[in-house]
């Protein structure tokens, strides 16, 4: 069985007409034959499909897509969407309900949400000839996540997610974790993220795919499993953005009775959607990944992570001092947001070390 996992998809001003008109050919171009050759095509839908106008209160933008987005996905060959991410609840319960209704209408499966925290902890099972495959879809804590009494995305929990993975492995042949987290625009994992992903493997995950960073990151084989720290964007096109924003990987997972083998299909943005990378672009992208894979093996990735954090030091210090807010009343919320979110907290810990970590 061949599964394709696509990274973050969000309808932007650049791609709006493609999705508004339900035009899968404009949106996905020469990727359509690749989709057709797969048994399942799974996309991270990082926006609500809704006409709701009122977004939730949050630090950051509220993202949504036109109603025909689900039709375009279905015509392209998308079979499932992962929904556990930091934008699926941007338009509240109405936006989430609208999204689910559109996916149901077009017979697109989904996972990663629930009416409350416990309900969100349902795995998605894909049957195969060699045994069932469990998809465990979780996200870091950025506004959208379900709570004890409120609906939303399935949040990562450093204890209970590991328990969920162990249970999934007991019941299924393979477990694939789709983890929406990691620091935006950083090609390296934080020390915490690396420990978490490796522990997921020890608990039974055969593949761990980290999304959300909007940039192609690092890869490693660990104890026989695959970990990708940053899949990059799938279709989140911003022509004015850095080139690295407008590229990503479609991950091909070939599932057989002896294991899961991964291969990477680089994609690039166009004016209306995405396309397959050219041979030259593919070589450049994959060689960069190979270099970072070596850095994971040698430990040099730590310098890459540290350098990234140091580049962001002025901004994080401004947040700490309450300077990075538009309204005075947002000061506490900004700090609370950066404390709540694992990726932001990882940067805090790198930049603001205790004496115990600096004077030994």
PDB file of C-alpha atoms in Angstrom, residues 49-294:
ATOM      1  CA  UNK A  49     -13.477  25.630   5.320  1.00  0.00           C
ATOM      2  CA  UNK A  50     -16.178  28.133   6.170  1.00  0.00           C
ATOM      3  CA  UNK A  51     -17.952  31.361   5.306  1.00  0.00           C
ATOM      4  CA  UNK A  52     -17.990  32.391   8.971  1.00  0.00           C
ATOM      5  CA  UNK A  53     -16.611  35.927   9.364  1.00  0.00           C
ATOM      6  CA  UNK A  54     -15.872  36.138  13.084  1.00  0.00           C
ATOM      7  CA  UNK A  55     -12.519  34.679  14.082  1.00  0.00           C
ATOM      8  CA  UNK A  56     -11.525  33.670  17.598  1.00  0.00           C
ATOM      9  CA  UNK A  57      -9.391  35.849  19.873  1.00  0.00           C
ATOM     10  CA  UNK A  58      -5.773  34.861  19.381  1.00  0.00           C
ATOM     11  CA  UNK A  59      -2.256  36.083  18.731  1.00  0.00           C
ATOM     12  CA  UNK A  60      -1.801  35.548  14.996  1.00  0.00           C
ATOM     13  CA  UNK A  61      -4.002  35.364  11.887  1.00  0.00           C
ATOM     14  CA  UNK A  62      -7.275  33.482  11.488  1.00  0.00           C
ATOM     15  CA  UNK A  63      -7.178  31.365   8.326  1.00  0.00           C
ATOM     16  CA  UNK A  64     -10.027  30.007   6.250  1.00  0.00           C
ATOM     17  CA  UNK A  65     -10.789  28.583   2.812  1.00  0.00           C
ATOM     18  CA  UNK A  66     -13.783  28.859   0.431  1.00  0.00           C
ATOM     19  CA  UNK A  67     -16.404  26.136   0.507  1.00  0.00           C
ATOM     20  CA  UNK A  68     -15.351  24.586  -2.813  1.00  0.00           C
ATOM     21  CA  UNK A  69     -11.951  23.737  -1.317  1.00  0.00           C
ATOM     22  CA  UNK A  70     -13.197  20.301  -0.292  1.00  0.00           C
ATOM     23  CA  UNK A  71     -14.465  19.671  -3.825  1.00  0.00           C
ATOM     24  CA  UNK A  72     -11.041  20.556  -5.272  1.00  0.00           C
ATOM     25  CA  UNK A  73      -9.334  18.242  -2.795  1.00  0.00           C
ATOM     26  CA  UNK A  74     -11.675  15.385  -3.631  1.00  0.00           C
ATOM     27  CA  UNK A  75     -11.234  15.817  -7.390  1.00  0.00           C
ATOM     28  CA  UNK A  76      -7.463  15.898  -6.898  1.00  0.00           C
ATOM     29  CA  UNK A  77      -7.585  12.519  -5.166  1.00  0.00           C
ATOM     30  CA  UNK A  78      -7.247  13.535  -1.520  1.00  0.00           C
ATOM     31  CA  UNK A  79      -8.758  10.799   0.641  1.00  0.00           C
ATOM     32  CA  UNK A  80      -8.118  12.104   4.183  1.00  0.00           C
ATOM     33  CA  UNK A  81      -7.241  15.314   6.023  1.00  0.00           C
ATOM     34  CA  UNK A  82      -5.381  15.685   9.284  1.00  0.00           C
ATOM     35  CA  UNK A  83      -7.008  18.490  11.263  1.00  0.00           C
ATOM     36  CA  UNK A  84      -4.974  18.694  14.456  1.00  0.00           C
ATOM     37  CA  UNK A  85      -3.207  22.007  13.912  1.00  0.00           C
ATOM     38  CA  UNK A  86      -3.158  25.568  15.223  1.00  0.00           C
ATOM     39  CA  UNK A  87      -5.609  27.021  12.673  1.00  0.00           C
ATOM     40  CA  UNK A  88      -8.445  24.504  12.380  1.00  0.00           C
ATOM     41  CA  UNK A  89     -10.406  26.297  15.144  1.00  0.00           C
ATOM     42  CA  UNK A  90      -9.691  29.858  13.917  1.00  0.00           C
ATOM     43  CA  UNK A  91     -13.392  30.483  13.314  1.00  0.00           C
ATOM     44  CA  UNK A  92     -14.627  28.719  16.391  1.00  0.00           C
ATOM     45  CA  UNK A  93     -17.100  25.871  16.615  1.00  0.00           C
ATOM     46  CA  UNK A  94     -19.052  27.177  13.626  1.00  0.00           C
ATOM     47  CA  UNK A  95     -15.942  27.111  11.460  1.00  0.00           C
ATOM     48  CA  UNK A  96     -15.029  23.630  12.664  1.00  0.00           C
ATOM     49  CA  UNK A  97     -18.549  22.320  12.091  1.00  0.00           C
ATOM     50  CA  UNK A  98     -18.569  23.813   8.586  1.00  0.00           C
ATOM     51  CA  UNK A  99     -15.232  22.162   7.818  1.00  0.00           C
ATOM     52  CA  UNK A 100     -16.421  18.753   8.952  1.00  0.00           C
ATOM     53  CA  UNK A 101     -19.657  19.152   6.990  1.00  0.00           C
ATOM     54  CA  UNK A 102     -17.755  19.928   3.773  1.00  0.00           C
ATOM     55  CA  UNK A 103     -15.377  17.005   4.245  1.00  0.00           C
ATOM     56  CA  UNK A 104     -18.304  14.679   4.966  1.00  0.00           C
ATOM     57  CA  UNK A 105     -20.141  16.004   1.910  1.00  0.00           C
ATOM     58  CA  UNK A 106     -17.260  14.985  -0.324  1.00  0.00           C
ATOM     59  CA  UNK A 107     -16.480  11.740   1.512  1.00  0.00           C
ATOM     60  CA  UNK A 108     -13.056  12.866   2.715  1.00  0.00           C
ATOM     61  CA  UNK A 109     -11.969  11.215   5.951  1.00  0.00           C
ATOM     62  CA  UNK A 110     -10.450  13.227   8.783  1.00  0.00           C
ATOM     63  CA  UNK A 111      -8.789  12.857  12.148  1.00  0.00           C
ATOM     64  CA  UNK A 112      -7.327  14.988  14.922  1.00  0.00           C
ATOM     65  CA  UNK A 113     -10.409  16.711  16.395  1.00  0.00           C
ATOM     66  CA  UNK A 114     -13.039  15.983  19.017  1.00  0.00           C
ATOM     67  CA  UNK A 115     -15.847  17.437  21.100  1.00  0.00           C
ATOM     68  CA  UNK A 116     -13.417  17.591  24.047  1.00  0.00           C
ATOM     69  CA  UNK A 117      -9.934  16.436  24.970  1.00  0.00           C
ATOM     70  CA  UNK A 118     -10.842  12.803  25.588  1.00  0.00           C
ATOM     71  CA  UNK A 119     -12.956  12.588  22.438  1.00  0.00           C
ATOM     72  CA  UNK A 120     -10.123  14.060  20.371  1.00  0.00           C
ATOM     73  CA  UNK A 121      -7.846  11.136  21.291  1.00  0.00           C
ATOM     74  CA  UNK A 122      -9.242   8.846  18.598  1.00  0.00           C
ATOM     75  CA  UNK A 123      -6.779   7.352  16.155  1.00  0.00           C
ATOM     76  CA  UNK A 124      -7.587   7.009  12.469  1.00  0.00           C
ATOM     77  CA  UNK A 125      -7.273   3.445  11.196  1.00  0.00           C
ATOM     78  CA  UNK A 126      -6.376   2.580   7.614  1.00  0.00           C
ATOM     79  CA  UNK A 127      -6.861  -1.120   6.802  1.00  0.00           C
ATOM     80  CA  UNK A 128      -4.269  -2.809   4.592  1.00  0.00           C
ATOM     81  CA  UNK A 129      -3.439  -6.302   3.387  1.00  0.00           C
ATOM     82  CA  UNK A 130      -0.432  -6.435   5.709  1.00  0.00           C
ATOM     83  CA  UNK A 131      -2.235  -5.120   8.791  1.00  0.00           C
ATOM     84  CA  UNK A 132      -3.987  -2.012  10.009  1.00  0.00           C
ATOM     85  CA  UNK A 133      -2.190   1.349  10.075  1.00  0.00           C
ATOM     86  CA  UNK A 134      -3.004   3.785  12.904  1.00  0.00           C
ATOM     87  CA  UNK A 135      -2.633   7.528  12.318  1.00  0.00           C
ATOM     88  CA  UNK A 136      -2.041   9.469  15.546  1.00  0.00           C
ATOM     89  CA  UNK A 137      -2.507  13.181  14.768  1.00  0.00           C
ATOM     90  CA  UNK A 138      -1.585  15.705  17.478  1.00  0.00           C
ATOM     91  CA  UNK A 139      -0.642  19.387  17.671  1.00  0.00           C
ATOM     92  CA  UNK A 140       1.200  21.673  20.042  1.00  0.00           C
ATOM     93  CA  UNK A 141      -0.692  24.153  22.198  1.00  0.00           C
ATOM     94  CA  UNK A 142      -1.665  27.157  20.081  1.00  0.00           C
ATOM     95  CA  UNK A 143      -5.290  28.188  20.609  1.00  0.00           C
ATOM     96  CA  UNK A 144      -7.048  25.488  18.583  1.00  0.00           C
ATOM     97  CA  UNK A 145      -6.610  22.559  20.938  1.00  0.00           C
ATOM     98  CA  UNK A 146      -9.457  20.754  22.664  1.00  0.00           C
ATOM     99  CA  UNK A 147      -9.816  21.106  26.423  1.00  0.00           C
ATOM    100  CA  UNK A 148     -11.623  19.092  29.069  1.00  0.00           C
ATOM    101  CA  UNK A 149     -14.937  20.751  28.239  1.00  0.00           C
ATOM    102  CA  UNK A 150     -14.474  22.282  24.787  1.00  0.00           C
ATOM    103  CA  UNK A 151     -14.036  20.981  21.248  1.00  0.00           C
ATOM    104  CA  UNK A 152     -10.948  21.416  19.125  1.00  0.00           C
ATOM    105  CA  UNK A 153      -7.785  19.767  17.878  1.00  0.00           C
ATOM    106  CA  UNK A 154      -6.125  16.775  19.531  1.00  0.00           C
ATOM    107  CA  UNK A 155      -3.301  18.256  21.624  1.00  0.00           C
ATOM    108  CA  UNK A 156       0.084  16.689  22.216  1.00  0.00           C
ATOM    109  CA  UNK A 157       0.635  15.612  25.808  1.00  0.00           C
ATOM    110  CA  UNK A 158       4.099  14.501  26.798  1.00  0.00           C
ATOM    111  CA  UNK A 159       2.648  11.654  28.866  1.00  0.00           C
ATOM    112  CA  UNK A 160      -0.731  10.677  27.444  1.00  0.00           C
ATOM    113  CA  UNK A 161       0.298  10.898  23.783  1.00  0.00           C
ATOM    114  CA  UNK A 162       3.012   8.344  24.501  1.00  0.00           C
ATOM    115  CA  UNK A 163       0.395   6.143  26.150  1.00  0.00           C
ATOM    116  CA  UNK A 164      -1.859   6.533  23.103  1.00  0.00           C
ATOM    117  CA  UNK A 165       0.976   5.476  20.791  1.00  0.00           C
ATOM    118  CA  UNK A 166       1.672   2.373  22.871  1.00  0.00           C
ATOM    119  CA  UNK A 167      -2.015   1.408  22.743  1.00  0.00           C
ATOM    120  CA  UNK A 168      -2.141   2.053  18.997  1.00  0.00           C
ATOM    121  CA  UNK A 169       0.853  -0.230  18.471  1.00  0.00           C
ATOM    122  CA  UNK A 170      -0.745  -3.005  20.500  1.00  0.00           C
ATOM    123  CA  UNK A 171      -3.842  -2.923  18.292  1.00  0.00           C
ATOM    124  CA  UNK A 172      -2.338  -2.226  14.862  1.00  0.00           C
ATOM    125  CA  UNK A 173       0.516  -3.387  12.662  1.00  0.00           C
ATOM    126  CA  UNK A 174       1.946   0.101  12.098  1.00  0.00           C
ATOM    127  CA  UNK A 175       1.687   3.527  13.743  1.00  0.00           C
ATOM    128  CA  UNK A 176       2.315   6.816  11.956  1.00  0.00           C
ATOM    129  CA  UNK A 177       2.378   9.991  14.063  1.00  0.00           C
ATOM    130  CA  UNK A 178       1.565  13.294  12.376  1.00  0.00           C
ATOM    131  CA  UNK A 179       2.841  15.904  14.825  1.00  0.00           C
ATOM    132  CA  UNK A 180       1.959  19.540  14.177  1.00  0.00           C
ATOM    133  CA  UNK A 181       4.692  21.430  15.969  1.00  0.00           C
ATOM    134  CA  UNK A 182       8.265  22.619  16.008  1.00  0.00           C
ATOM    135  CA  UNK A 183       9.588  26.132  15.589  1.00  0.00           C
ATOM    136  CA  UNK A 184       8.461  28.012  12.514  1.00  0.00           C
ATOM    137  CA  UNK A 185      11.165  28.498   9.842  1.00  0.00           C
ATOM    138  CA  UNK A 186      13.782  26.475  11.715  1.00  0.00           C
ATOM    139  CA  UNK A 187      15.416  23.587   9.858  1.00  0.00           C
ATOM    140  CA  UNK A 188      16.472  21.841  13.072  1.00  0.00           C
ATOM    141  CA  UNK A 189      14.509  20.312  15.939  1.00  0.00           C
ATOM    142  CA  UNK A 190      14.742  21.699  19.435  1.00  0.00           C
ATOM    143  CA  UNK A 191      16.303  19.348  21.988  1.00  0.00           C
ATOM    144  CA  UNK A 192      12.837  18.776  23.471  1.00  0.00           C
ATOM    145  CA  UNK A 193      11.286  17.968  20.107  1.00  0.00           C
ATOM    146  CA  UNK A 194      14.016  15.468  19.323  1.00  0.00           C
ATOM    147  CA  UNK A 195      13.552  13.737  22.686  1.00  0.00           C
ATOM    148  CA  UNK A 196       9.770  13.668  22.198  1.00  0.00           C
ATOM    149  CA  UNK A 197       9.937  12.211  18.687  1.00  0.00           C
ATOM    150  CA  UNK A 198      12.464   9.586  19.695  1.00  0.00           C
ATOM    151  CA  UNK A 199      10.287   8.602  22.639  1.00  0.00           C
ATOM    152  CA  UNK A 200       7.346   8.240  20.248  1.00  0.00           C
ATOM    153  CA  UNK A 201       9.464   5.731  18.334  1.00  0.00           C
ATOM    154  CA  UNK A 202      10.343   3.856  21.518  1.00  0.00           C
ATOM    155  CA  UNK A 203       6.609   3.698  22.295  1.00  0.00           C
ATOM    156  CA  UNK A 204       5.873   2.110  18.930  1.00  0.00           C
ATOM    157  CA  UNK A 205       5.735   4.756  16.188  1.00  0.00           C
ATOM    158  CA  UNK A 206       7.128   3.551  12.876  1.00  0.00           C
ATOM    159  CA  UNK A 207       7.049   7.024  11.326  1.00  0.00           C
ATOM    160  CA  UNK A 208       6.927  10.497  12.918  1.00  0.00           C
ATOM    161  CA  UNK A 209       6.189  13.415  10.597  1.00  0.00           C
ATOM    162  CA  UNK A 210       6.554  16.916  12.025  1.00  0.00           C
ATOM    163  CA  UNK A 211       4.648  19.653  10.227  1.00  0.00           C
ATOM    164  CA  UNK A 212       3.958  23.334  11.083  1.00  0.00           C
ATOM    165  CA  UNK A 213       7.500  24.693  10.677  1.00  0.00           C
ATOM    166  CA  UNK A 214       6.710  25.838   7.091  1.00  0.00           C
ATOM    167  CA  UNK A 215      10.208  24.842   6.025  1.00  0.00           C
ATOM    168  CA  UNK A 216      11.920  21.590   5.055  1.00  0.00           C
ATOM    169  CA  UNK A 217      13.904  20.449   8.060  1.00  0.00           C
ATOM    170  CA  UNK A 218      15.969  17.447   9.117  1.00  0.00           C
ATOM    171  CA  UNK A 219      15.509  13.696   8.840  1.00  0.00           C
ATOM    172  CA  UNK A 220      16.850  10.723  10.759  1.00  0.00           C
ATOM    173  CA  UNK A 221      16.457   6.987  11.064  1.00  0.00           C
ATOM    174  CA  UNK A 222      16.119   6.132  14.732  1.00  0.00           C
ATOM    175  CA  UNK A 223      15.884   2.584  16.042  1.00  0.00           C
ATOM    176  CA  UNK A 224      14.562   1.435  12.678  1.00  0.00           C
ATOM    177  CA  UNK A 225      11.897   4.141  12.406  1.00  0.00           C
ATOM    178  CA  UNK A 226      11.676   7.359  10.380  1.00  0.00           C
ATOM    179  CA  UNK A 227      11.576  10.858  11.897  1.00  0.00           C
ATOM    180  CA  UNK A 228      11.135  13.942   9.719  1.00  0.00           C
ATOM    181  CA  UNK A 229      11.616  17.178  11.659  1.00  0.00           C
ATOM    182  CA  UNK A 230       9.852  19.542   9.259  1.00  0.00           C
ATOM    183  CA  UNK A 231       7.951  18.589   6.119  1.00  0.00           C
ATOM    184  CA  UNK A 232       7.687  22.109   4.753  1.00  0.00           C
ATOM    185  CA  UNK A 233       4.577  23.596   3.188  1.00  0.00           C
ATOM    186  CA  UNK A 234       2.435  21.670   0.759  1.00  0.00           C
ATOM    187  CA  UNK A 235       0.206  24.391  -0.706  1.00  0.00           C
ATOM    188  CA  UNK A 236       0.514  27.551   1.404  1.00  0.00           C
ATOM    189  CA  UNK A 237       1.568  29.875  -1.392  1.00  0.00           C
ATOM    190  CA  UNK A 238       2.884  33.372  -0.681  1.00  0.00           C
ATOM    191  CA  UNK A 239       4.703  34.828  -3.667  1.00  0.00           C
ATOM    192  CA  UNK A 240       6.311  37.511  -1.527  1.00  0.00           C
ATOM    193  CA  UNK A 241       7.701  35.006   0.970  1.00  0.00           C
ATOM    194  CA  UNK A 242      11.188  33.555   1.123  1.00  0.00           C
ATOM    195  CA  UNK A 243      11.715  30.729  -1.367  1.00  0.00           C
ATOM    196  CA  UNK A 244      12.022  28.179   1.437  1.00  0.00           C
ATOM    197  CA  UNK A 245       8.412  28.963   2.462  1.00  0.00           C
ATOM    198  CA  UNK A 246       7.192  28.015  -1.001  1.00  0.00           C
ATOM    199  CA  UNK A 247       8.602  24.500  -1.099  1.00  0.00           C
ATOM    200  CA  UNK A 248       7.908  21.290   0.734  1.00  0.00           C
ATOM    201  CA  UNK A 249       7.888  17.515   0.647  1.00  0.00           C
ATOM    202  CA  UNK A 250       5.190  15.050  -0.192  1.00  0.00           C
ATOM    203  CA  UNK A 251       6.146  11.978   1.831  1.00  0.00           C
ATOM    204  CA  UNK A 252       5.529   8.654   0.125  1.00  0.00           C
ATOM    205  CA  UNK A 253       5.132   5.792   2.609  1.00  0.00           C
ATOM    206  CA  UNK A 254       5.319   2.347   1.011  1.00  0.00           C
ATOM    207  CA  UNK A 255       3.790  -0.077   3.489  1.00  0.00           C
ATOM    208  CA  UNK A 256       4.561  -3.780   3.227  1.00  0.00           C
ATOM    209  CA  UNK A 257       4.712  -6.757   5.553  1.00  0.00           C
ATOM    210  CA  UNK A 258       8.343  -6.092   6.492  1.00  0.00           C
ATOM    211  CA  UNK A 259       8.046  -2.381   7.292  1.00  0.00           C
ATOM    212  CA  UNK A 260       7.470   1.129   5.971  1.00  0.00           C
ATOM    213  CA  UNK A 261       9.859   2.750   3.529  1.00  0.00           C
ATOM    214  CA  UNK A 262       9.796   6.489   2.970  1.00  0.00           C
ATOM    215  CA  UNK A 263      10.713   8.542  -0.065  1.00  0.00           C
ATOM    216  CA  UNK A 264      10.444  12.291  -0.526  1.00  0.00           C
ATOM    217  CA  UNK A 265       8.815  14.137  -3.423  1.00  0.00           C
ATOM    218  CA  UNK A 266       9.776  17.843  -3.447  1.00  0.00           C
ATOM    219  CA  UNK A 267       7.151  20.368  -4.550  1.00  0.00           C
ATOM    220  CA  UNK A 268       7.339  24.093  -5.316  1.00  0.00           C
ATOM    221  CA  UNK A 269       4.826  26.923  -5.478  1.00  0.00           C
ATOM    222  CA  UNK A 270       3.349  28.350  -8.658  1.00  0.00           C
ATOM    223  CA  UNK A 271       1.226  31.453  -9.193  1.00  0.00           C
ATOM    224  CA  UNK A 272      -1.965  29.455  -8.621  1.00  0.00           C
ATOM    225  CA  UNK A 273      -0.903  26.417  -6.589  1.00  0.00           C
ATOM    226  CA  UNK A 274       1.991  23.955  -6.591  1.00  0.00           C
ATOM    227  CA  UNK A 275       4.008  21.779  -8.964  1.00  0.00           C
ATOM    228  CA  UNK A 276       6.613  19.051  -8.820  1.00  0.00           C
ATOM    229  CA  UNK A 277      10.147  20.341  -8.375  1.00  0.00           C
ATOM    230  CA  UNK A 278      12.419  20.219 -11.396  1.00  0.00           C
ATOM    231  CA  UNK A 279      15.348  17.796 -11.411  1.00  0.00           C
ATOM    232  CA  UNK A 280      17.734  20.596 -10.386  1.00  0.00           C
ATOM    233  CA  UNK A 281      15.426  21.831  -7.624  1.00  0.00           C
ATOM    234  CA  UNK A 282      14.902  18.290  -6.365  1.00  0.00           C
ATOM    235  CA  UNK A 283      18.645  17.666  -6.183  1.00  0.00           C
ATOM    236  CA  UNK A 284      19.194  20.891  -4.248  1.00  0.00           C
ATOM    237  CA  UNK A 285      16.409  20.150  -1.774  1.00  0.00           C
ATOM    238  CA  UNK A 286      17.384  16.532  -1.151  1.00  0.00           C
ATOM    239  CA  UNK A 287      21.103  17.302  -0.857  1.00  0.00           C
ATOM    240  CA  UNK A 288      20.293  19.910   1.784  1.00  0.00           C
ATOM    241  CA  UNK A 289      18.291  17.301   3.676  1.00  0.00           C
ATOM    242  CA  UNK A 290      21.169  14.835   3.426  1.00  0.00           C
ATOM    243  CA  UNK A 291      23.545  17.410   4.897  1.00  0.00           C
ATOM    244  CA  UNK A 292      21.222  18.023   7.828  1.00  0.00           C
ATOM    245  CA  UNK A 293      20.779  14.276   8.320  1.00  0.00           C
ATOM    246  CA  UNK A 294      24.548  14.050   8.773  1.00  0.00           C
TER     247      UNK A 294
END
